[in-house]
Short mmCIF file of C-alpha atoms and ligand atoms in Angstrom, two decimals:
data_model
loop_
_atom_site.label_atom_id
_atom_site.label_comp_id
_atom_site.label_asym_id
_atom_site.label_seq_id
_atom_site.Cartn_x
_atom_site.Cartn_y
_atom_site.Cartn_z
CA MET A 1 -18.48 5.48 170.54
CA GLU A 2 -20.73 2.44 170.91
CA THR A 3 -22.48 0.46 168.16
CA THR A 4 -25.51 2.33 166.91
CA ASP A 5 -28.59 1.67 164.82
CA LEU A 6 -29.93 4.75 163.09
CA VAL A 7 -33.58 4.21 162.24
CA ILE A 8 -34.72 6.79 159.67
CA PHE A 9 -38.49 7.09 159.29
CA GLY A 10 -39.16 8.54 155.84
CA ALA A 11 -35.83 7.22 154.53
CA SER A 12 -37.27 7.10 151.01
CA GLY A 13 -37.70 10.89 151.07
CA ASP A 14 -35.92 13.97 149.82
CA LEU A 15 -34.22 14.93 153.08
CA ALA A 16 -32.88 11.45 153.81
CA ARG A 17 -31.46 11.09 150.33
CA ARG A 18 -29.98 14.59 150.04
CA LYS A 19 -28.84 15.36 153.56
CA ILE A 20 -29.10 12.69 156.27
CA ILE A 21 -27.57 9.69 154.51
CA PRO A 22 -24.76 11.70 152.85
CA ALA A 23 -23.84 13.10 156.29
CA LEU A 24 -23.29 9.57 157.58
CA GLN A 25 -20.22 9.25 155.41
CA THR A 26 -18.48 11.83 157.61
CA LEU A 27 -19.36 9.79 160.71
CA ASP A 28 -18.43 6.36 159.52
CA GLY A 29 -15.33 5.16 161.23
CA LYS A 30 -16.00 7.49 164.17
CA ILE A 31 -18.98 5.40 165.26
CA LYS A 32 -18.23 1.75 165.58
CA GLY A 33 -20.76 -0.46 163.84
CA LEU A 34 -23.07 2.28 162.61
CA ARG A 35 -26.04 0.67 160.84
CA VAL A 36 -28.86 2.39 158.94
CA LEU A 37 -32.38 1.05 159.06
CA GLY A 38 -34.82 2.77 156.73
CA ALA A 39 -38.52 2.69 157.57
CA GLY A 40 -41.51 3.85 155.56
CA ARG A 41 -44.54 2.97 153.52
CA SER A 42 -42.66 2.59 150.24
CA GLU A 43 -42.44 -0.85 148.77
CA MET A 44 -38.72 -1.26 148.59
CA THR A 45 -36.49 -4.31 148.82
CA THR A 46 -33.56 -4.24 151.17
CA GLY A 47 -31.40 -4.45 148.03
CA ALA A 48 -32.99 -1.30 146.64
CA PHE A 49 -32.50 0.52 149.92
CA ARG A 50 -28.86 -0.56 150.06
CA GLN A 51 -28.45 0.86 146.60
CA LEU A 52 -30.01 4.13 147.79
CA VAL A 53 -27.64 4.27 150.77
CA ALA A 54 -24.64 3.48 148.54
CA GLU A 55 -25.54 6.24 146.08
CA ALA A 56 -26.36 8.82 148.74
CA SER A 57 -23.43 8.15 151.06
CA GLY A 58 -20.83 6.73 148.71
CA ASN A 59 -20.02 4.28 151.50
CA ASP A 60 -20.17 0.59 150.64
CA ARG A 61 -19.77 -0.69 154.19
CA LEU A 62 -22.72 1.38 155.36
CA ALA A 63 -24.78 0.24 152.37
CA SER A 64 -23.99 -3.45 152.87
CA THR A 65 -25.37 -3.42 156.43
CA ALA A 66 -28.47 -1.30 155.75
CA ASP A 67 -31.99 -2.73 155.98
CA TRP A 68 -35.43 -1.55 154.90
CA ILE A 69 -38.55 -2.08 157.00
CA GLN A 70 -41.81 -1.41 155.26
CA LEU A 71 -44.44 -0.09 157.62
CA ASP A 72 -47.54 1.97 157.85
CA TYR A 73 -46.57 4.69 160.33
CA LYS A 74 -49.84 4.20 162.25
CA SER A 75 -50.00 0.45 162.40
CA GLN A 76 -48.22 -1.75 164.90
CA ASP A 77 -47.21 -4.60 162.56
CA GLY A 78 -44.11 -3.15 160.95
CA TYR A 79 -42.78 -1.90 164.28
CA GLU A 80 -42.66 -5.54 165.44
CA ASP A 81 -40.28 -6.29 162.52
CA LEU A 82 -38.24 -3.26 163.50
CA ARG A 83 -38.01 -4.41 167.11
CA LYS A 84 -36.70 -7.78 165.99
CA LEU A 85 -33.96 -6.14 163.93
CA ILE A 86 -32.70 -4.01 166.81
CA LYS A 87 -30.35 -5.90 169.07
CA LYS A 88 -30.47 -5.32 172.81
CA ASP A 89 -26.90 -4.16 173.24
CA ARG A 90 -27.00 -1.42 170.60
CA SER A 91 -27.77 2.27 170.95
CA VAL A 92 -30.70 3.35 168.85
CA VAL A 93 -31.33 6.73 167.26
CA PHE A 94 -34.84 7.16 165.89
CA TYR A 95 -34.90 9.92 163.29
CA LEU A 96 -38.32 11.21 162.22
CA ALA A 97 -37.70 12.55 158.70
CA THR A 98 -41.33 12.48 157.64
CA PRO A 99 -43.88 15.29 157.26
CA PRO A 100 -44.92 16.75 160.62
CA GLN A 101 -48.45 15.33 160.61
CA THR A 102 -46.96 11.82 161.01
CA PHE A 103 -44.91 12.49 164.16
CA ALA A 104 -47.64 11.80 166.73
CA ASP A 105 -48.53 8.43 165.14
CA ILE A 106 -44.91 7.31 164.94
CA LEU A 107 -44.27 8.25 168.56
CA ALA A 108 -47.43 6.42 169.70
CA ALA A 109 -46.48 3.30 167.74
CA LEU A 110 -42.90 3.35 169.06
CA ASN A 111 -44.31 3.49 172.55
CA ALA A 112 -46.86 0.73 172.01
CA SER A 113 -44.23 -1.59 170.58
CA GLY A 114 -41.88 -1.01 173.50
CA LEU A 115 -39.27 0.66 171.31
CA SER A 116 -39.22 4.05 172.99
CA GLY A 117 -37.95 4.45 176.49
CA ARG A 118 -35.37 5.96 178.66
CA GLU A 119 -32.70 3.32 178.07
CA ALA A 120 -29.22 4.74 177.99
CA GLY A 121 -28.07 5.34 174.45
CA HIS A 122 -31.55 5.67 172.96
CA ARG A 123 -32.25 8.99 171.25
CA ILE A 124 -35.05 10.56 169.25
CA VAL A 125 -34.53 13.15 166.54
CA VAL A 126 -37.49 15.09 165.16
CA GLU A 127 -37.34 17.20 162.04
CA LYS A 128 -38.81 20.65 161.78
CA PRO A 129 -41.45 21.92 161.76
CA LEU A 130 -42.43 20.39 165.10
CA GLY A 131 -46.22 20.48 164.81
CA GLN A 132 -48.40 22.64 162.63
CA ASP A 133 -49.36 25.24 165.22
CA ALA A 134 -48.76 26.02 168.89
CA GLN A 135 -51.35 23.54 170.11
CA SER A 136 -49.99 20.57 168.14
CA ALA A 137 -46.40 21.51 169.07
CA ARG A 138 -47.33 21.51 172.77
CA LYS A 139 -48.96 18.11 172.37
CA LEU A 140 -45.93 16.69 170.59
CA ASN A 141 -43.56 18.07 173.18
CA ALA A 142 -45.70 16.50 175.91
CA GLN A 143 -45.73 13.20 174.04
CA LEU A 144 -41.95 13.32 173.55
CA GLY A 145 -41.52 14.13 177.24
CA GLU A 146 -43.58 11.10 178.28
CA LEU A 147 -41.51 8.73 176.18
CA PHE A 148 -37.99 10.15 176.43
CA SER A 149 -36.01 12.24 178.85
CA GLU A 150 -35.04 15.73 177.67
CA ASP A 151 -31.40 14.81 177.04
CA GLN A 152 -32.56 12.06 174.66
CA ILE A 153 -34.57 14.47 172.52
CA PHE A 154 -33.08 16.37 169.55
CA ARG A 155 -35.41 18.83 167.82
CA ILE A 156 -33.86 19.85 164.55
CA ASP A 157 -33.41 23.29 163.16
CA HIS A 158 -30.54 22.78 160.79
CA TYR A 159 -29.91 26.54 160.55
CA LEU A 160 -28.57 26.41 164.08
CA ALA A 161 -26.06 23.84 162.89
CA LYS A 162 -24.62 26.14 160.25
CA ASP A 163 -21.25 27.44 161.38
CA THR A 164 -22.11 30.92 160.13
CA VAL A 165 -25.19 30.95 162.39
CA GLN A 166 -23.18 29.80 165.42
CA ASN A 167 -20.66 32.48 164.49
CA VAL A 168 -23.31 35.13 165.24
CA LEU A 169 -22.82 34.30 168.92
CA ALA A 170 -19.04 34.42 168.63
CA PHE A 171 -19.17 37.70 166.73
CA ARG A 172 -21.54 39.42 169.14
CA PHE A 173 -20.16 38.18 172.42
CA SER A 174 -16.44 37.92 171.85
CA ASN A 175 -15.96 41.41 170.38
CA SER A 176 -16.78 44.01 172.95
CA ILE A 177 -16.82 46.90 170.45
CA PHE A 178 -20.24 45.90 169.10
CA GLU A 179 -22.20 45.55 172.34
CA PRO A 180 -22.46 49.33 173.06
CA VAL A 181 -24.00 49.94 169.61
CA TRP A 182 -26.26 46.86 169.51
CA ASN A 183 -29.43 48.48 170.74
CA ARG A 184 -32.29 50.88 170.06
CA THR A 185 -30.14 53.95 170.56
CA MET A 186 -27.83 53.11 167.68
CA VAL A 187 -29.59 50.58 165.46
CA GLN A 188 -32.14 51.90 162.99
CA SER A 189 -33.41 48.56 161.71
CA ILE A 190 -32.54 44.92 161.17
CA GLU A 191 -33.37 42.86 158.09
CA ILE A 192 -33.32 39.10 157.83
CA THR A 193 -33.45 37.56 154.37
CA ALA A 194 -33.70 33.86 153.60
CA ALA A 195 -34.16 33.81 149.84
CA GLU A 196 -34.01 30.71 147.71
CA GLU A 197 -33.61 30.54 143.98
CA ILE A 198 -35.16 27.08 143.76
CA GLY A 199 -38.91 26.50 143.68
CA ILE A 200 -40.62 23.69 145.57
CA GLY A 201 -39.03 20.97 143.42
CA ASN A 202 -40.79 17.66 143.96
CA ARG A 203 -41.97 18.53 147.48
CA ALA A 204 -45.51 19.68 146.61
CA GLY A 205 -47.10 17.08 148.91
CA TYR A 206 -45.30 18.62 151.85
CA TYR A 207 -45.07 22.25 150.82
CA ASP A 208 -48.64 22.87 149.68
CA ARG A 209 -49.88 21.97 153.19
CA ILE A 210 -47.17 23.93 154.95
CA GLY A 211 -46.16 27.14 153.15
CA ALA A 212 -43.32 29.57 153.80
CA VAL A 213 -44.31 30.63 157.32
CA ARG A 214 -44.37 27.13 158.77
CA ASP A 215 -41.48 25.94 156.60
CA MET A 216 -39.01 28.77 157.23
CA VAL A 217 -40.27 31.54 159.52
CA GLN A 218 -41.46 29.55 162.53
CA ASN A 219 -38.07 27.90 162.78
CA HIS A 220 -35.05 29.14 160.80
CA VAL A 221 -35.95 32.83 160.62
CA LEU A 222 -36.99 33.16 164.27
CA GLN A 223 -33.95 31.22 165.47
CA ALA A 224 -31.66 33.54 163.50
CA LEU A 225 -33.55 36.55 164.83
CA ALA A 226 -33.18 35.27 168.39
CA LEU A 227 -29.42 34.83 168.09
CA VAL A 228 -29.00 38.29 166.62
CA THR A 229 -31.09 40.07 169.24
CA MET A 230 -30.90 38.03 172.48
CA GLU A 231 -29.07 39.08 175.63
CA HIS A 232 -25.74 37.58 176.63
CA PRO A 233 -26.36 34.07 178.01
CA ALA A 234 -25.04 33.24 181.47
CA THR A 235 -22.69 30.67 179.90
CA PHE A 236 -22.36 29.15 176.45
CA ASP A 237 -23.84 25.87 177.64
CA PRO A 238 -26.79 24.77 175.52
CA ALA A 239 -29.26 25.24 178.40
CA ASP A 240 -28.22 28.86 178.94
CA ILE A 241 -28.30 29.70 175.24
CA ARG A 242 -31.80 28.22 175.01
CA LYS A 243 -32.83 30.28 178.02
CA ALA A 244 -31.57 33.50 176.44
CA LYS A 245 -33.33 32.73 173.15
CA LEU A 246 -36.58 31.90 174.91
CA GLU A 247 -36.48 35.18 176.86
CA LEU A 248 -36.05 37.04 173.61
CA LEU A 249 -38.81 35.17 171.82
CA ARG A 250 -41.15 35.93 174.71
CA ALA A 251 -40.59 39.61 173.99
CA VAL A 252 -41.42 39.25 170.30
CA GLU A 253 -44.95 40.41 169.52
CA PRO A 254 -47.11 37.87 167.65
CA LEU A 255 -47.04 38.75 163.96
CA ASP A 256 -49.56 41.29 162.79
CA PRO A 257 -51.19 40.40 159.43
CA ASP A 258 -51.41 44.16 158.69
CA ALA A 259 -47.64 44.37 158.77
CA ALA A 260 -47.01 41.29 156.64
CA VAL A 261 -46.95 40.37 152.97
CA ARG A 262 -47.61 37.02 151.38
CA GLY A 263 -46.67 36.03 147.89
CA GLN A 264 -46.90 33.10 145.53
CA TYR A 265 -44.60 32.67 142.55
CA GLN A 266 -46.15 32.61 139.13
CA GLY A 267 -46.38 29.03 137.95
CA TYR A 268 -46.67 27.55 141.45
CA LEU A 269 -50.20 26.36 140.68
CA ASN A 270 -48.86 24.36 137.72
CA GLU A 271 -46.29 22.51 139.82
CA ASP A 272 -46.89 18.76 139.97
CA GLY A 273 -49.01 17.90 143.01
CA VAL A 274 -50.10 21.45 143.89
CA ASP A 275 -53.83 22.09 144.32
CA PRO A 276 -54.75 24.23 141.27
CA ASP A 277 -56.69 26.59 143.56
CA SER A 278 -53.99 26.72 146.21
CA ARG A 279 -53.65 29.99 148.15
CA ARG A 280 -50.49 28.71 149.82
CA GLU A 281 -47.74 31.31 150.27
CA THR A 282 -44.31 30.63 148.78
CA TYR A 283 -43.10 33.99 150.12
CA ALA A 284 -43.60 35.77 153.41
CA ALA A 285 -42.32 39.08 154.71
CA ALA A 286 -43.22 40.96 157.88
CA ARG A 287 -42.27 43.63 160.34
CA VAL A 288 -41.48 42.29 163.80
CA GLN A 289 -41.56 44.21 167.06
CA ILE A 290 -39.51 43.25 170.06
CA GLU A 291 -40.92 44.72 173.23
CA ASN A 292 -37.90 44.88 175.45
CA TRP A 293 -35.45 47.43 176.79
CA ARG A 294 -32.85 46.79 174.09
CA TRP A 295 -35.05 46.80 170.99
CA ASP A 296 -38.16 48.83 171.73
CA GLY A 297 -39.09 50.82 168.60
CA VAL A 298 -36.52 49.19 166.31
CA PRO A 299 -38.27 47.61 163.32
CA ILE A 300 -37.03 44.17 162.40
CA PHE A 301 -38.00 42.94 158.96
CA PHE A 302 -37.79 39.48 157.51
CA ARG A 303 -38.50 38.02 154.11
CA THR A 304 -38.23 34.48 152.87
CA GLY A 305 -39.37 32.78 149.71
CA LYS A 306 -38.88 30.31 146.92
CA ALA A 307 -38.08 31.05 143.25
CA LEU A 308 -36.46 34.39 144.07
CA ARG A 309 -33.64 36.19 142.28
CA ARG A 310 -30.88 34.20 143.93
CA GLN A 311 -30.06 32.21 147.02
CA SER A 312 -29.15 34.58 149.80
CA THR A 313 -29.46 34.14 153.53
CA GLU A 314 -28.25 37.13 155.47
CA VAL A 315 -28.83 39.48 158.35
CA VAL A 316 -28.34 43.22 157.84
CA VAL A 317 -27.98 45.51 160.83
CA ARG A 318 -28.38 49.15 159.84
CA TRP A 319 -27.12 51.80 162.20
CA ARG A 320 -28.54 55.26 162.46
CA ASP A 321 -27.22 57.62 159.81
CA ALA A 322 -24.55 60.12 160.65
CA PRO A 323 -25.64 63.77 160.37
CA GLN A 324 -25.43 65.13 156.84
CA LEU A 325 -22.04 66.34 155.80
CA ALA A 326 -21.66 69.63 153.91
CA VAL A 327 -18.68 69.67 151.59
CA ALA A 328 -17.92 72.86 149.69
CA GLY A 329 -21.43 74.05 150.46
CA ARG A 330 -23.06 70.90 149.08
CA LYS A 331 -24.82 68.45 151.38
CA GLN A 332 -23.80 64.84 150.90
CA ARG A 333 -26.25 62.09 151.71
CA PRO A 334 -24.76 60.01 154.50
CA ILE A 335 -23.79 56.51 153.53
CA PRO A 336 -25.59 54.11 155.85
CA THR A 337 -23.37 51.96 157.99
CA LEU A 338 -24.44 48.36 157.51
CA LEU A 339 -23.27 45.13 159.01
CA VAL A 340 -24.06 42.27 156.66
CA ILE A 341 -23.83 38.81 158.18
CA ARG A 342 -23.89 36.42 155.25
CA ILE A 343 -25.09 33.02 156.38
CA GLN A 344 -24.85 31.59 152.85
CA PRO A 345 -23.55 31.55 150.17
CA ASP A 346 -20.27 33.57 150.20
CA GLU A 347 -20.26 33.09 153.95
CA GLY A 348 -18.83 36.04 155.78
CA ILE A 349 -19.35 39.36 157.47
CA THR A 350 -19.04 42.76 155.82
CA LEU A 351 -19.08 46.10 157.56
CA ARG A 352 -20.20 48.67 155.02
CA ILE A 353 -18.94 52.14 155.79
CA GLY A 354 -18.56 55.46 154.04
CA ALA A 355 -15.03 56.33 152.90
CA LYS A 356 -13.37 59.18 151.03
CA ARG A 357 -12.67 58.32 147.43
CA PRO A 358 -8.97 58.91 146.77
CA GLY A 359 -8.43 62.09 144.81
CA PRO A 360 -8.58 65.82 145.12
CA ARG A 361 -12.28 66.06 145.96
CA PHE A 362 -13.85 65.15 149.29
CA GLU A 363 -16.23 62.59 147.87
CA MET A 364 -17.81 59.89 150.01
CA VAL A 365 -18.30 56.41 148.61
CA PRO A 366 -19.56 53.16 150.15
CA ALA A 367 -16.79 50.71 150.99
CA GLY A 368 -16.64 47.34 152.67
CA MET A 369 -14.49 45.73 155.35
CA LYS A 370 -14.90 42.05 154.82
CA LEU A 371 -14.38 38.77 156.62
CA GLU A 372 -14.39 35.81 154.25
CA TYR A 373 -15.50 33.07 156.57
CA ARG A 374 -14.16 30.20 154.47
CA ARG A 375 -10.62 31.52 154.90
CA LEU A 376 -10.83 30.68 158.60
CA ALA A 377 -11.52 27.04 157.88
CA ARG A 378 -8.83 24.39 157.58
CA THR A 379 -11.18 22.14 155.63
CA PRO A 380 -14.22 22.91 153.43
CA LEU A 381 -17.16 24.18 155.51
CA PRO A 382 -19.25 21.20 156.65
CA ASP A 383 -22.87 20.86 155.64
CA ALA A 384 -25.26 21.68 158.49
CA TYR A 385 -26.45 18.07 158.51
CA ASP A 386 -22.89 16.84 159.12
CA ASN A 387 -22.95 18.94 162.29
CA VAL A 388 -26.48 17.82 163.21
CA LEU A 389 -25.66 14.11 162.93
CA ARG A 390 -22.31 14.47 164.70
CA GLU A 391 -23.99 16.23 167.64
CA VAL A 392 -26.80 13.68 167.85
CA MET A 393 -24.32 10.82 167.94
CA ALA A 394 -22.20 12.61 170.53
CA GLY A 395 -25.27 13.48 172.61
CA GLY A 396 -24.58 17.24 172.45
CA HIS A 397 -27.41 19.79 172.39
CA THR A 398 -25.64 22.95 171.26
CA VAL A 399 -27.25 23.16 167.83
CA PHE A 400 -30.80 22.17 168.79
CA PRO A 401 -33.59 24.48 169.92
CA GLY A 402 -35.48 23.70 173.11
CA GLY A 403 -39.13 22.66 173.15
CA LYS A 404 -40.30 25.89 174.77
CA GLU A 405 -38.63 28.04 172.10
CA ILE A 406 -40.46 26.07 169.45
CA GLU A 407 -43.79 26.51 171.21
CA ARG A 408 -43.22 30.24 171.63
CA SER A 409 -42.25 30.55 167.95
CA TRP A 410 -45.59 29.04 167.02
CA ASP A 411 -47.34 31.56 169.29
CA ILE A 412 -45.59 34.26 167.26
CA VAL A 413 -46.54 32.99 163.79
CA ASP A 414 -49.98 31.45 164.47
CA PRO A 415 -52.00 34.71 164.11
CA LEU A 416 -50.47 35.26 160.68
CA ILE A 417 -51.10 31.69 159.53
CA GLU A 418 -54.70 31.77 160.81
CA SER A 419 -55.38 35.06 159.08
CA TRP A 420 -53.86 33.94 155.77
CA GLU A 421 -55.60 30.57 155.81
CA SER A 422 -59.00 32.09 156.49
CA ASP A 423 -58.92 34.98 154.09
CA GLY A 424 -57.49 36.58 150.96
CA HIS A 425 -54.99 35.59 148.32
CA PRO A 426 -51.24 35.85 148.02
CA GLU A 427 -49.79 38.47 145.69
CA LEU A 428 -48.25 36.84 142.63
CA TYR A 429 -44.61 37.51 141.91
CA GLU A 430 -42.41 36.68 138.97
CA LYS A 431 -39.98 33.82 139.32
CA GLY A 432 -36.50 35.25 139.58
CA SER A 433 -37.68 38.54 141.12
CA TRP A 434 -37.19 39.69 144.72
CA GLY A 435 -40.84 38.87 145.55
CA PRO A 436 -44.08 40.87 145.71
CA GLY A 437 -43.87 44.63 145.33
CA ALA A 438 -45.88 45.05 148.54
CA ALA A 439 -42.87 43.83 150.50
CA ASP A 440 -41.11 47.09 149.64
CA ASP A 441 -44.03 49.04 151.10
CA LEU A 442 -43.39 47.36 154.45
CA LEU A 443 -40.18 49.33 154.64
CA ALA A 444 -41.61 52.57 153.28
CA GLY A 445 -40.65 55.51 155.42
CA ARG A 446 -38.37 53.34 157.50
CA ALA A 447 -34.97 51.77 157.30
CA GLY A 448 -33.51 52.67 153.91
CA ASP A 449 -36.95 52.41 152.30
CA ARG A 450 -35.84 49.33 150.43
CA TRP A 451 -34.41 45.94 151.20
CA VAL A 452 -30.68 45.55 151.11
CA ASN A 453 -29.72 43.00 148.47
CA SER A 454 -26.13 42.69 149.46
CA GLY A 455 -24.82 41.35 146.17
CA ASP A 456 -26.17 44.43 144.36
CA GLU A 457 -25.21 47.10 146.82
CA PRO A 458 -21.76 48.73 146.74
CA GLY A 459 -19.67 47.96 149.77
CA THR A 460 -21.84 45.12 151.03
CA ALA A 461 -20.93 42.11 148.93
P1 LIG B 501 -40.83 14.09 151.80
O1 LIG B 501 -42.11 14.65 151.28
O2 LIG B 501 -39.81 13.61 150.83
O3 LIG B 501 -41.26 12.93 152.80
C1 LIG B 501 -40.35 12.01 153.42
C2 LIG B 501 -41.00 10.65 153.42
O4 LIG B 501 -42.14 10.67 154.29
C3 LIG B 501 -41.53 10.22 152.07
O5 LIG B 501 -40.55 9.59 151.29
C4 LIG B 501 -42.63 9.29 152.45
O6 LIG B 501 -42.08 8.01 152.73
C5 LIG B 501 -43.17 9.85 153.76
N1 LIG B 501 -44.35 10.68 153.51
C6 LIG B 501 -44.48 11.71 152.63
N2 LIG B 501 -45.71 12.25 152.69
C7 LIG B 501 -46.38 11.55 153.62
C8 LIG B 501 -47.69 11.64 154.15
N3 LIG B 501 -48.54 12.56 153.73
N4 LIG B 501 -48.05 10.76 155.11
C9 LIG B 501 -47.17 9.84 155.53
N5 LIG B 501 -45.91 9.73 155.06
C10 LIG B 501 -45.52 10.57 154.14
O7 LIG B 501 -40.26 15.14 152.81
P2 LIG B 501 -38.77 15.63 153.07
O8 LIG B 501 -37.86 14.45 153.03
O9 LIG B 501 -38.51 16.79 152.22
O10 LIG B 501 -38.91 16.21 154.54
C11 LIG B 501 -39.10 15.39 155.65
C12 LIG B 501 -39.04 16.25 156.89
O11 LIG B 501 -37.81 16.92 156.93
C13 LIG B 501 -40.12 17.34 156.95
O12 LIG B 501 -40.53 17.48 158.28
C14 LIG B 501 -39.37 18.60 156.48
O13 LIG B 501 -39.87 19.77 157.05
C15 LIG B 501 -37.99 18.33 157.01
N6 LIG B 501 -36.94 19.03 156.26
C16 LIG B 501 -36.77 18.81 154.93
C17 LIG B 501 -35.77 19.48 154.25
C18 LIG B 501 -35.52 19.26 152.81
O14 LIG B 501 -34.70 20.01 152.24
N7 LIG B 501 -36.17 18.33 152.16
C19 LIG B 501 -34.84 20.38 154.93
C20 LIG B 501 -35.11 20.54 156.32
C21 LIG B 501 -36.12 19.87 156.94
P3 LIG B 501 -42.91 6.68 152.50
O15 LIG B 501 -43.86 6.92 151.38
O16 LIG B 501 -41.84 5.68 152.18
O17 LIG B 501 -43.58 6.43 153.79
C1 LIG B 502 -35.74 23.49 155.02
C2 LIG B 502 -37.00 23.81 154.28
O1 LIG B 502 -35.94 23.49 156.38
O2 LIG B 502 -34.75 24.46 154.69
C3 LIG B 502 -36.76 23.88 152.79
O3 LIG B 502 -37.93 22.77 154.53
C4 LIG B 502 -35.63 24.85 152.49
O4 LIG B 502 -37.93 24.30 152.12
C5 LIG B 502 -34.42 24.51 153.32
O5 LIG B 502 -35.32 24.73 151.12
C6 LIG B 502 -33.34 25.55 153.15
O6 LIG B 502 -32.19 25.11 153.78
P1 LIG B 502 -30.77 25.62 153.31
O7 LIG B 502 -29.84 25.00 154.27
O8 LIG B 502 -30.60 25.12 151.91
O9 LIG B 502 -30.85 27.10 153.36
#
């Protein structure tokens, strides 16, 4: 590959330090002359930034060539310094790793200083969430489209870059036995859980403006939902996969506040930097309807939140129960057949079935057939950001959502955000619990009447 400058806006931040810069270590050597330029408002010497790069990447060569450019995202001056640092013959990747409200200003300033443009090798990477609602996302997409061609734009949703998420496509479309039962006739419900054990850490400035719906649902949850429920794409080229996801998202009904639950963990208001009167949700759950031939009438539930019992990201497909079985005159409750796709941790897929317990009696017990995903790997599973950065550098679009999908996802979540921001309070939940009790009521009378917590449920772990 050619020599490349990676300009990270917001390089002083959490994401750059924890994910982006460490991922560069896996690229060094594959990209000749990779150089990191950090840009942001922080007063930092180049020496201090080099130290940051050295600590985050563990790569001395990368650190010794890094540079820091102090700039106000809105003002032209710093961009002039940036322009001087970038040599004509180098490819440039601009990576916007700042809070979403800064994106429009950075793009405008890049344009005004002549740094954007359709030159070969130039790329722009924008973090999620893209915008704060459908209107701002449309504006940003238009702005991106004026400054860069579509193949230069990389909109991040790092969930798509997780191998276990990409494996959903492989699982569904390379095993023909599942397709005939992947529909409203056979599936009773689908649950998507993206639970985190950690709270908001030191990200109050970002999180208290954003909340769980914008942070997780608009992007990661809806992308996972789309991959699980979309039709077969014409090919596995990025454009066709995007098309299939967009079609699906167009069939998803905008979220109904009456079928949704918001929560806030106890102690959130005492977190450093959180408004003491904040009504911001740290938990969101809802019932989703897909109005299409395949899924009509099948409830799809999601829940996501911070400070929950444990980290667990998974999709559970529950098939319709078998008729009750009478054994020696006694009816046995059928054991639900569940497919648990574990995105993380303990990556894998488990098919939970009913089986006869060995012994003289005909007794049914839940049992699991399990794929341990890590066993398929020759090396440790890469971090999603390793995959993101590799794809950006290679110019591939497989793990990036398209602009239209992002806009449609905002159309889906906006009614919920508007309703929650204008009215009411979140239900408090205990740290370390599974979230507000009301989330269980969402399932009442449906599915199994309670969420599947795969680690706790026999046959699913
Ligand atoms: P931070 O809050 O750490 O912000 C990153 C940098 O942006 C800061 O160091 C700061 O740099 C600048 N910044 C912060 N707040 C403002 C503000 N109000 N106005 C202008 N500049 C500001 O965020 P993260 O690093 O956590 O996230 C950055 C982006 O990445 C967000 O869009 C987020 O959604 C996304 N993301 C983050 C993940 C994570 O785990 N952290 C994971 C996935 C996505 P300076 O003061 O030097 O200008
Ligand atoms: C990010 C959110 O997009 O995803 C964070 O901004 C969240 O709030 C993170 O913690 C979760 O990612 P992962 O890969 O740890 O599940």
